[in-house]
Structures are given as structure tokens and as C-alpha cells.
Short mmCIF file of C-alpha atoms and ligand atoms in Angstrom, two decimals:
data_model
loop_
_atom_site.label_atom_id
_atom_site.label_comp_id
_atom_site.label_asym_id
_atom_site.label_seq_id
_atom_site.Cartn_x
_atom_site.Cartn_y
_atom_site.Cartn_z
CA MET A 1 -0.16 21.11 2.57
CA SER A 2 -1.02 20.50 -1.03
CA HIS A 3 0.05 17.44 -2.98
CA THR A 4 2.29 17.61 -6.04
CA LEU A 5 2.96 15.32 -8.97
CA PRO A 6 6.09 13.28 -8.19
CA PRO A 7 8.62 13.18 -11.03
CA LEU A 8 9.16 9.84 -12.76
CA PRO A 9 12.37 8.08 -11.68
CA TYR A 10 13.24 7.60 -15.41
CA GLU A 11 12.62 9.24 -18.80
CA TYR A 12 9.22 8.96 -20.49
CA ASP A 13 10.65 6.61 -23.14
CA ALA A 14 12.56 4.42 -20.64
CA LEU A 15 9.97 1.64 -20.63
CA GLU A 16 9.83 1.25 -24.41
CA PRO A 17 8.97 -0.99 -26.16
CA TYR A 18 6.79 -2.45 -23.40
CA ILE A 19 5.09 0.80 -22.36
CA SER A 20 5.11 3.45 -25.07
CA VAL A 21 6.37 6.99 -24.54
CA GLU A 22 2.93 8.29 -25.56
CA ILE A 23 1.20 6.32 -22.80
CA MET A 24 3.77 7.31 -20.18
CA LYS A 25 3.49 11.02 -20.98
CA LEU A 26 -0.31 11.08 -20.93
CA HIS A 27 -0.58 8.80 -17.94
CA HIS A 28 1.81 10.85 -15.83
CA THR A 29 1.19 14.44 -16.92
CA LYS A 30 -2.58 14.19 -17.51
CA HIS A 31 -4.11 11.32 -15.55
CA HIS A 32 -1.95 11.41 -12.44
CA GLN A 33 -1.84 15.21 -12.47
CA THR A 34 -5.64 15.28 -12.50
CA TYR A 35 -5.83 13.04 -9.42
CA VAL A 36 -3.37 15.36 -7.64
CA ASN A 37 -5.32 18.50 -8.59
CA SER A 38 -8.68 16.98 -7.63
CA LEU A 39 -7.31 15.68 -4.32
CA ASN A 40 -6.07 19.17 -3.46
CA LEU A 41 -9.48 20.66 -4.30
CA ALA A 42 -11.31 18.03 -2.23
CA GLU A 43 -8.99 18.50 0.76
CA ALA A 44 -9.40 22.28 0.58
CA ALA A 45 -13.17 21.91 0.47
CA TYR A 46 -13.05 19.45 3.37
CA ALA A 47 -11.06 21.91 5.47
CA LYS A 48 -13.75 24.54 4.87
CA ALA A 49 -16.74 22.24 5.40
CA ASN A 50 -18.77 23.23 8.43
CA THR A 51 -21.16 20.33 8.85
CA PRO A 52 -20.93 16.52 8.94
CA LYS A 53 -23.16 16.42 5.86
CA GLU A 54 -20.73 18.60 3.88
CA ARG A 55 -17.80 16.45 4.99
CA ILE A 56 -19.60 13.20 4.13
CA ALA A 57 -20.38 14.57 0.68
CA LEU A 58 -16.62 14.89 0.03
CA GLN A 59 -15.69 11.32 1.05
CA ALA A 60 -16.02 9.84 -2.43
CA ALA A 61 -13.82 12.50 -4.03
CA LEU A 62 -11.18 12.10 -1.31
CA LYS A 63 -11.13 8.32 -1.73
CA PHE A 64 -11.06 8.35 -5.52
CA ASN A 65 -8.46 11.06 -6.03
CA GLY A 66 -6.43 10.22 -2.93
CA GLY A 67 -6.31 6.59 -4.02
CA GLY A 68 -5.38 7.62 -7.56
CA HIS A 69 -2.48 9.70 -6.26
CA ILE A 70 -1.25 6.96 -3.88
CA ASN A 71 -1.58 4.17 -6.44
CA HIS A 72 0.14 5.99 -9.31
CA SER A 73 2.97 7.17 -7.04
CA LEU A 74 3.62 3.50 -6.16
CA PHE A 75 3.21 2.37 -9.77
CA TRP A 76 5.93 4.63 -11.25
CA GLN A 77 8.40 3.34 -8.67
CA ASN A 78 7.35 -0.21 -9.54
CA MET A 79 8.87 -0.01 -12.99
CA ALA A 80 12.33 0.36 -14.53
CA ALA A 81 13.93 0.08 -17.97
CA SER A 82 14.14 -3.52 -19.10
CA SER A 83 17.32 -5.56 -18.94
CA GLU A 84 17.60 -5.52 -22.78
CA LYS A 85 18.11 -1.76 -22.42
CA GLY A 86 20.64 -2.18 -19.64
CA GLY A 87 18.12 -1.55 -16.88
CA ILE A 88 17.01 -3.64 -13.93
CA GLY A 89 13.41 -4.12 -15.12
CA GLY A 90 12.21 -7.71 -15.16
CA VAL A 91 15.23 -9.05 -13.29
CA LEU A 92 14.48 -10.97 -10.08
CA LYS A 93 17.76 -11.61 -8.29
CA ASP A 94 18.34 -14.13 -5.52
CA GLY A 95 17.19 -12.73 -2.19
CA PRO A 96 14.29 -12.60 0.27
CA LEU A 97 11.69 -11.60 -2.35
CA LYS A 98 12.60 -14.46 -4.69
CA GLU A 99 12.51 -16.89 -1.77
CA ALA A 100 9.05 -15.63 -0.76
CA ILE A 101 7.76 -15.85 -4.34
CA ILE A 102 8.92 -19.46 -4.56
CA ALA A 103 7.40 -20.22 -1.14
CA SER A 104 3.99 -18.78 -2.11
CA PHE A 105 3.77 -19.55 -5.82
CA GLY A 106 6.43 -22.15 -6.65
CA SER A 107 8.17 -19.93 -9.22
CA LEU A 108 8.17 -16.44 -10.74
CA ASP A 109 6.54 -17.92 -13.82
CA ASN A 110 3.66 -19.26 -11.74
CA LEU A 111 3.26 -15.92 -9.96
CA GLN A 112 3.06 -14.11 -13.30
CA LYS A 113 0.47 -16.54 -14.67
CA GLU A 114 -1.69 -16.34 -11.55
CA PHE A 115 -1.34 -12.54 -11.34
CA ASN A 116 -2.25 -12.09 -14.99
CA THR A 117 -5.26 -14.40 -14.77
CA THR A 118 -6.56 -12.71 -11.62
CA THR A 119 -6.07 -9.16 -12.85
CA ALA A 120 -7.44 -9.90 -16.32
CA GLY A 121 -10.66 -10.81 -14.53
CA ILE A 122 -11.14 -7.36 -13.00
CA GLN A 123 -14.46 -6.03 -14.20
CA GLY A 124 -14.18 -2.37 -15.15
CA SER A 125 -11.19 -0.45 -13.85
CA GLY A 126 -8.93 -1.37 -10.98
CA TRP A 127 -5.52 -2.43 -9.77
CA GLY A 128 -3.69 -5.73 -9.43
CA TRP A 129 -1.40 -6.17 -6.46
CA LEU A 130 1.23 -8.46 -5.09
CA GLY A 131 1.05 -7.71 -1.40
CA VAL A 132 2.17 -8.99 1.97
CA ASN A 133 -0.59 -10.34 4.18
CA PRO A 134 0.12 -8.61 7.51
CA SER A 135 -1.01 -11.64 9.55
CA THR A 136 0.89 -14.40 7.77
CA LYS A 137 3.67 -12.24 6.23
CA ARG A 138 3.15 -14.24 3.02
CA LEU A 139 2.78 -12.86 -0.48
CA GLU A 140 -0.70 -12.86 -1.97
CA ILE A 141 -2.31 -11.57 -5.16
CA VAL A 142 -5.18 -9.17 -4.56
CA THR A 143 -7.17 -6.68 -6.62
CA THR A 144 -8.86 -3.40 -5.81
CA ALA A 145 -11.63 -1.68 -7.75
CA ASN A 146 -11.48 1.79 -9.26
CA GLN A 147 -8.75 3.81 -7.51
CA ASP A 148 -9.17 2.11 -4.15
CA PRO A 149 -5.76 1.87 -2.50
CA LEU A 150 -4.57 -1.43 -1.07
CA LEU A 151 -5.39 -1.37 2.64
CA THR A 152 -5.60 -5.08 3.52
CA HIS A 153 -2.00 -5.87 2.52
CA ALA A 154 1.32 -4.04 2.28
CA PRO A 155 1.82 -3.33 -1.43
CA VAL A 156 4.90 -4.92 -3.04
CA ILE A 157 3.96 -4.58 -6.73
CA GLY A 158 0.95 -2.70 -8.09
CA VAL A 159 -0.20 -2.76 -11.69
CA ASP A 160 -2.64 -0.25 -13.15
CA ILE A 161 -5.42 -2.15 -14.93
CA TRP A 162 -7.29 0.92 -16.14
CA GLU A 163 -7.63 1.12 -19.93
CA HIS A 164 -5.74 4.44 -19.88
CA ALA A 165 -2.66 2.41 -18.83
CA PHE A 166 -2.54 0.32 -22.01
CA TYR A 167 -5.23 1.08 -24.59
CA LEU A 168 -3.18 3.35 -26.88
CA GLN A 169 -0.64 0.56 -27.36
CA TYR A 170 -2.44 -2.72 -26.70
CA LYS A 171 -6.03 -1.73 -27.60
CA ASN A 172 -8.47 -4.22 -26.10
CA VAL A 173 -5.87 -6.97 -25.57
CA LYS A 174 -5.30 -6.63 -21.85
CA ALA A 175 -3.43 -9.96 -21.78
CA ASP A 176 -0.65 -8.56 -24.00
CA TYR A 177 -0.21 -5.58 -21.66
CA LEU A 178 -0.04 -7.89 -18.66
CA ASN A 179 2.57 -10.09 -20.34
CA ALA A 180 4.62 -7.04 -21.38
CA ILE A 181 4.68 -5.32 -18.03
CA TRP A 182 6.73 -8.03 -16.33
CA HIS A 183 9.67 -6.96 -18.54
CA VAL A 184 9.71 -3.59 -16.76
CA ILE A 185 8.84 -4.56 -13.20
CA ASN A 186 11.43 -3.21 -10.78
CA PHE A 187 12.00 -6.18 -8.48
CA GLU A 188 14.61 -4.26 -6.46
CA GLU A 189 11.93 -1.77 -5.39
CA ALA A 190 9.55 -4.69 -4.80
CA GLN A 191 12.11 -6.42 -2.58
CA LYS A 192 12.64 -3.21 -0.60
CA ARG A 193 8.90 -2.99 0.11
CA PHE A 194 8.73 -6.71 0.89
CA VAL A 195 11.55 -6.47 3.46
CA GLU A 196 9.98 -3.38 5.06
CA ALA A 197 6.64 -5.16 5.31
CA THR A 198 8.00 -8.40 6.72
CA THR A 199 10.68 -7.13 9.09
CA GLY A 200 9.72 -3.53 9.71
CA SER A 201 13.26 -2.50 8.79
CA LYS A 202 14.64 -0.74 5.74
CA LEU A 203 17.39 -2.30 3.63
FE1 FE2 B 1 -3.55 5.05 -14.25
#
């Protein structure tokens, strides 16, 4: 079955002024769409491949485009209009996620500082993650390179650190993008993923 581009759960301008409408349109309709199209092509070629060598030759395309599709699908759900616009973006309410953030990082402010420092250090393109360590059930900050999906942890929040995610608005100043994005992080979605990862149940 072929993959399709999931619709955004909000309008293209919903994340203004933190993420511009221009970035959101290009990022969703061009970048993500390309990962979907290329994943479908790679899977179709894989299904027709007759030899191990042909299948091995397709691994990189499957990983890159499959990861791109998985990561962006998570990323759109990770965001919401900011509270200044009447949305839930940037608002961390009392609950199990807030308790876990305080247990692991001391405060939301500390988490944001550590996350931004770690992800700003990614060389080249990649993703920054707040994830649940499956052994300890604690929150940890991790990064993945290129479009590699997060496999070592259950993803709670993922942030696209590719230049295509911010360059049109923030140019080379990645730190400004990282500071801005916390205003549109959907902590309700993050808490839902956190609870699923730590208890195996859905809210
Ligand atoms: Fe992206």
C-alpha cells in the first residue's frame, strides 16, 4: 500500500510568527511530499527486486525516505498555534509529562536550554528528540543524523534541525529557531506519547 502525505492538523499560517507560512507550505507540500513519493518508489522497486544485491542497493533509499516520512509525520503533530493566538502551543500543564520533565531536568527551562545546546551541536542535518528511554522510562535528549528515525527511545518531541526547517526565516541563526519553536510545541501531544511509552496505555 502506498504512503500519502498526511494533512497538517492546523492551517499553514497557524504557527506564525514563530514558523512562517512560507516555510510551512514548502516544508509540507515539497519536502515531506518528496519523501513520501521517493519512499513509494523505493518500496515498489524493492517489491520487484529479484536478488539480495538488488534489495541491498535499495536500503539507503528506504531508510532515508522512510525516516523522512516518519519524522515529519511526528513533527507536524508536535506543534500547535501558540498561546498568544489562543492555541495550546508552548503550554505545559500540570501532569505526568511535567512531573517527568522536572524529575529528569529540574525544570522546563532547563530542558529547553539543554535541548537547544545539544541540537545546535548537530553537524550537518538531523533531528533533536526528547524521548523515553525504554529501560529506565526516563526522559532523555537524543539526536539522530540525516533522516534517521529515533529507534533507541520512544519519541515524545521531535524537532527538525535541517536548514529547510528554518533558513527562510532565521537564516544561519539556528539558535533563534530553537528558541522560537518552544512557543509552538504541543505539550498535550507530547504528554500523550509520554504516557503511551511509560504505561503502554492510551489516555
Ligand atoms: Fe524537514
